[in-house]
GROMACS .gro file of C-alpha atoms in nm:
model
  220
    1ILE     CA    1   0.020  -0.007   0.024
    2ASP     CA    2   0.309   0.219   0.053
    3LEU     CA    3   0.409   0.165  -0.268
    4ILE     CA    4   0.076   0.374  -0.389
    5PRO     CA    5   0.261   0.741  -0.406
    6VAL     CA    6   0.454   0.609  -0.612
    7TRP     CA    7   0.236   0.521  -0.872
    8LEU     CA    8   0.052   0.762  -0.851
    9GLY     CA    9   0.342   0.963  -0.931
   10SER     CA   10   0.441   0.802  -1.267
   11ARG     CA   11   0.547   1.049  -1.514
   12TYR     CA   12   0.241   0.917  -1.701
   13ASP     CA   13  -0.168   0.928  -1.653
   14ASN     CA   14  -0.263   0.760  -1.338
   15SER     CA   15  -0.648   0.662  -1.440
   16GLY     CA   16  -0.615   0.321  -1.456
   17VAL     CA   17  -0.381   0.267  -1.077
   18ALA     CA   18  -0.685   0.498  -1.025
   19GLY     CA   19  -0.992   0.302  -1.061
   20ALA     CA   20  -0.744  -0.012  -1.035
   21LEU     CA   21  -0.796   0.101  -0.638
   22ASP     CA   22  -1.162   0.196  -0.641
   23SER     CA   23  -1.280  -0.067  -0.758
   24GLY     CA   24  -1.034  -0.380  -0.683
   25LEU     CA   25  -0.779  -0.238  -0.332
   26LEU     CA   26  -1.077   0.003  -0.133
   27ALA     CA   27  -1.403  -0.246  -0.234
   28ARG     CA   28  -1.200  -0.549  -0.073
   29LEU     CA   29  -1.081  -0.395   0.194
   30LEU     CA   30  -1.476  -0.141   0.258
   31ALA     CA   31  -1.630  -0.503   0.204
   32ASP     CA   32  -1.414  -0.750   0.423
   33ALA     CA   33  -1.555  -0.779   0.834
   34ARG     CA   34  -1.208  -0.658   0.950
   35GLU     CA   35  -1.068  -0.381   1.114
   36SER     CA   36  -0.719  -0.452   1.044
   37SER     CA   37  -0.873  -0.396   0.673
   38TRP     CA   38  -1.073  -0.057   0.705
   39THR     CA   39  -0.678   0.066   0.829
   40LEU     CA   40  -0.553  -0.008   0.531
   41ALA     CA   41  -0.828   0.133   0.320
   42ALA     CA   42  -0.820   0.419   0.488
   43ARG     CA   43  -0.472   0.408   0.408
   44VAL     CA   44  -0.509   0.407   0.063
   45LEU     CA   45  -0.715   0.661   0.102
   46GLU     CA   46  -0.453   0.905   0.231
   47HIS     CA   47  -0.265   0.817  -0.029
   48CYS     CA   48  -0.507   0.939  -0.349
   49THR     CA   49  -0.592   1.229  -0.166
   50VAL     CA   50  -0.174   1.427  -0.082
   51VAL     CA   51  -0.276   1.762  -0.229
   52ARG     CA   52  -0.012   1.964  -0.418
   53TRP     CA   53  -0.005   2.275  -0.532
   54VAL     CA   54   0.115   2.376  -0.903
   55ALA     CA   55   0.122   2.645  -1.146
   56ALA     CA   56  -0.260   2.792  -1.175
   57ARG     CA   57  -0.340   2.681  -1.529
   58VAL     CA   58  -0.709   2.905  -1.525
   59SER     CA   59  -0.672   3.114  -1.221
   60LEU     CA   60  -0.674   3.479  -1.251
   61THR     CA   61  -0.596   3.665  -0.877
   62ASP     CA   62  -0.362   3.357  -0.737
   63SER     CA   63  -0.079   3.161  -0.923
   64GLU     CA   64  -0.077   2.835  -0.810
   65GLU     CA   65  -0.394   2.612  -0.786
   66PRO     CA   66  -0.422   2.278  -0.607
   67VAL     CA   67  -0.414   1.962  -0.751
   68THR     CA   68  -0.444   1.555  -0.577
   69ALA     CA   69  -0.187   1.325  -0.622
   70VAL     CA   70  -0.549   1.105  -0.792
   71ASP     CA   71  -0.704   1.366  -1.087
   72ALA     CA   72  -0.924   1.487  -0.972
   73TYR     CA   73  -1.228   1.331  -1.158
   74TRP     CA   74  -1.119   0.972  -1.126
   75LEU     CA   75  -1.088   1.085  -0.699
   76ASN     CA   76  -1.462   1.258  -0.712
   77GLN     CA   77  -1.562   0.866  -0.840
   78MET     CA   78  -1.419   0.707  -0.570
   79LEU     CA   79  -1.508   0.956  -0.326
   80GLN     CA   80  -1.892   0.903  -0.448
   81ASN     CA   81  -1.831   0.559  -0.444
   82HIS     CA   82  -1.759   0.423  -0.109
   83ALA     CA   83  -1.819   0.769   0.117
   84GLU     CA   84  -2.077   0.502   0.250
   85ALA     CA   85  -1.862   0.269   0.402
   86PHE     CA   86  -1.616   0.537   0.460
   87GLY     CA   87  -1.783   0.694   0.767
   88HIS     CA   88  -1.969   0.386   0.858
   89LYS     CA   89  -1.633   0.135   0.904
   90CYS     CA   90  -1.395   0.443   0.909
   91GLY     CA   91  -1.532   0.672   1.094
   92GLU     CA   92  -1.301   0.932   1.248
   93LYS     CA   93  -1.004   0.838   1.039
   94ALA     CA   94  -1.119   0.892   0.767
   95ALA     CA   95  -1.297   1.198   0.839
   96LYS     CA   96  -0.988   1.393   0.991
   97ILE     CA   97  -0.802   1.241   0.637
   98LEU     CA   98  -1.120   1.460   0.427
   99THR     CA   99  -1.076   1.774   0.635
  100ASP     CA  100  -0.735   1.821   0.617
  101ARG     CA  101  -0.724   1.786   0.263
  102VAL     CA  102  -1.006   2.048   0.258
  103GLU     CA  103  -0.852   2.284   0.473
  104ALA     CA  104  -0.454   2.198   0.252
  105ALA     CA  105  -0.688   2.316  -0.037
  106PHE     CA  106  -0.849   2.598   0.086
  107ALA     CA  107  -0.486   2.711   0.225
  108LYS     CA  108  -0.333   2.962  -0.018
  109GLY     CA  109  -0.477   3.304  -0.171
  110ASP     CA  110  -0.864   3.371  -0.178
  111ALA     CA  111  -0.962   3.031  -0.101
  112ALA     CA  112  -0.849   3.103   0.237
  113LYS     CA  113  -1.045   3.386   0.316
  114VAL     CA  114  -1.321   3.357   0.069
  115SER     CA  115  -1.386   2.984   0.059
  116TRP     CA  116  -1.758   3.057  -0.066
  117MET     CA  117  -1.671   3.238  -0.410
  118LEU     CA  118  -1.478   2.919  -0.523
  119ARG     CA  119  -1.718   2.691  -0.322
  120PRO     CA  120  -2.063   2.835  -0.306
  121ALA     CA  121  -2.229   2.606  -0.110
  122ILE     CA  122  -2.149   2.257   0.123
  123GLU     CA  123  -2.449   2.073  -0.100
  124ASP     CA  124  -2.405   2.029  -0.416
  125HIS     CA  125  -2.618   2.323  -0.577
  126GLY     CA  126  -2.535   2.491  -0.921
  127GLN     CA  127  -2.397   2.799  -0.821
  128ASN     CA  128  -2.094   2.563  -0.730
  129HIS     CA  129  -1.804   2.582  -1.026
  130GLU     CA  130  -1.715   2.308  -1.189
  131TRP     CA  131  -1.350   2.377  -1.318
  132GLU     CA  132  -1.324   2.380  -0.954
  133GLY     CA  133  -1.290   2.045  -0.980
  134VAL     CA  134  -1.027   1.908  -0.703
  135ARG     CA  135  -1.181   2.152  -0.361
  136ASN     CA  136  -1.512   2.055  -0.444
  137CYS     CA  137  -1.446   1.698  -0.539
  138LEU     CA  138  -1.285   1.755  -0.184
  139VAL     CA  139  -1.560   1.931   0.049
  140ALA     CA  140  -1.827   1.680  -0.171
  141GLY     CA  141  -1.652   1.351   0.018
  142CYS     CA  142  -1.552   1.518   0.273
  143ARG     CA  143  -1.924   1.589   0.351
  144ASP     CA  144  -2.068   1.252   0.318
  145VAL     CA  145  -1.793   1.067   0.458
  146ILE     CA  146  -1.927   1.272   0.775
  147ALA     CA  147  -2.229   1.256   0.720
  148ASN     CA  148  -2.248   0.946   0.720
  149TRP     CA  149  -2.020   0.834   1.068
  150VAL     CA  150  -2.265   1.074   1.190
  151GLN     CA  151  -2.569   0.834   1.059
  152ALA     CA  152  -2.347   0.493   1.176
  153ALA     CA  153  -2.250   0.664   1.512
  154PRO     CA  154  -2.375   0.973   1.634
  155ARG     CA  155  -2.184   0.997   1.996
  156GLU     CA  156  -1.892   0.929   1.877
  157ALA     CA  157  -1.890   1.169   1.525
  158ARG     CA  158  -2.098   1.485   1.749
  159PRO     CA  159  -1.722   1.572   1.848
  160PHE     CA  160  -1.548   1.568   1.608
  161VAL     CA  161  -1.856   1.780   1.374
  162GLU     CA  162  -1.789   2.032   1.714
  163THR     CA  163  -1.426   2.101   1.641
  164LEU     CA  164  -1.524   2.210   1.301
  165VAL     CA  165  -1.730   2.438   1.387
  166ARG     CA  166  -1.582   2.652   1.625
  167SER     CA  167  -1.255   2.560   1.339
  168PRO     CA  168  -1.065   2.899   1.333
  169VAL     CA  169  -1.043   2.770   0.886
  170GLN     CA  170  -1.350   2.908   0.768
  171ILE     CA  171  -1.410   2.641   0.490
  172LEU     CA  172  -1.381   2.332   0.810
  173THR     CA  173  -1.683   2.532   0.964
  174ARG     CA  174  -1.906   2.585   0.650
  175ILE     CA  175  -1.897   2.155   0.627
  176GLY     CA  176  -1.997   2.172   0.998
  177VAL     CA  177  -2.244   2.394   1.028
  178HIS     CA  178  -2.401   2.205   0.762
  179THR     CA  179  -2.322   1.931   0.904
  180LEU     CA  180  -2.584   1.998   1.185
  181ALA     CA  181  -2.905   2.128   0.964
  182ASN     CA  182  -2.872   1.774   0.757
  183ARG     CA  183  -2.825   1.527   1.055
  184TRP     CA  184  -3.011   1.748   1.346
  185ASP     CA  185  -3.234   1.390   1.393
  186ALA     CA  186  -2.887   1.286   1.558
  187LEU     CA  187  -2.699   1.674   1.647
  188SER     CA  188  -2.927   1.874   1.763
  189GLU     CA  189  -2.823   1.897   2.110
  190LEU     CA  190  -2.531   2.078   1.997
  191TYR     CA  191  -2.649   2.392   1.910
  192LEU     CA  192  -2.679   2.595   2.198
  193ASP     CA  193  -2.365   2.462   2.218
  194ILE     CA  194  -2.151   2.653   1.937
  195LEU     CA  195  -2.476   2.914   1.938
  196SER     CA  196  -2.304   3.251   1.884
  197PRO     CA  197  -2.223   3.586   1.649
  198ARG     CA  198  -1.948   3.402   1.442
  199LEU     CA  199  -2.241   3.228   1.290
  200PHE     CA  200  -2.423   3.556   1.137
  201ASP     CA  201  -2.093   3.620   0.977
  202TRP     CA  202  -2.108   3.664   0.617
  203ALA     CA  203  -1.873   3.427   0.535
  204VAL     CA  204  -2.090   3.119   0.709
  205ARG     CA  205  -2.429   3.322   0.623
  206HIS     CA  206  -2.520   3.055   0.297
  207GLU     CA  207  -2.509   2.737   0.561
  208PHE     CA  208  -2.599   2.931   0.839
  209TYR     CA  209  -2.882   3.040   0.677
  210ASN     CA  210  -3.044   2.648   0.547
  211LEU     CA  211  -2.991   2.559   0.889
  212LEU     CA  212  -3.255   2.788   1.009
  213ARG     CA  213  -3.496   2.723   0.733
  214LEU     CA  214  -3.523   2.312   0.814
  215HIS     CA  215  -3.554   2.404   1.130
  216PHE     CA  216  -3.655   2.671   1.294
  217ALA     CA  217  -3.996   2.528   1.396
  218ASP     CA  218  -3.770   2.294   1.548
  219PHE     CA  219  -3.707   2.631   1.861
  220SER     CA  220  -3.869   2.649   2.205
   0.00000   0.00000   0.00000
């Protein structure tokens, strides 16, 4: 498994490697009943999502852009195919890997200060930009893995979601608020603990508005 970075670092297109990991190795590891196999699956995820920065090709403002070890298209397929299994079986390991990757992909330039300009909504939304492939697939994968983890083990996931909402990293706060809104049945008790003026800030406005829109009728 620790040879995966060598295969993905080839000068040639690595889509064949990504496809084999997706439909072969990851599928088998996550289907196995042993926790040791799930730990190995998380290690595969860690290798495939490594973020590095390269000279920007299309940005008008930033000189660099993030790329992942697996091309964004194939990584998106991989995360869509296995988000449920990662959330149910790898839980915190997979969530931590993906939040680290999201933070890395939004660490420079406009993304760090105005994440909503590059990813307007945490949910799938028509305003999200197709050309932000790397950031889109990481945000969506992180969102879905955490949502499935909360569904499978809400008590264990609750402190992690609270950490996200309180994070100084803008995009992680937004993912945390989105998760609270969409897993309200499991996480509603967290609301009063995290409520603060910061949630009314313009950067979190879309996600917090959705939370209020969906659940205001539930408030006392």
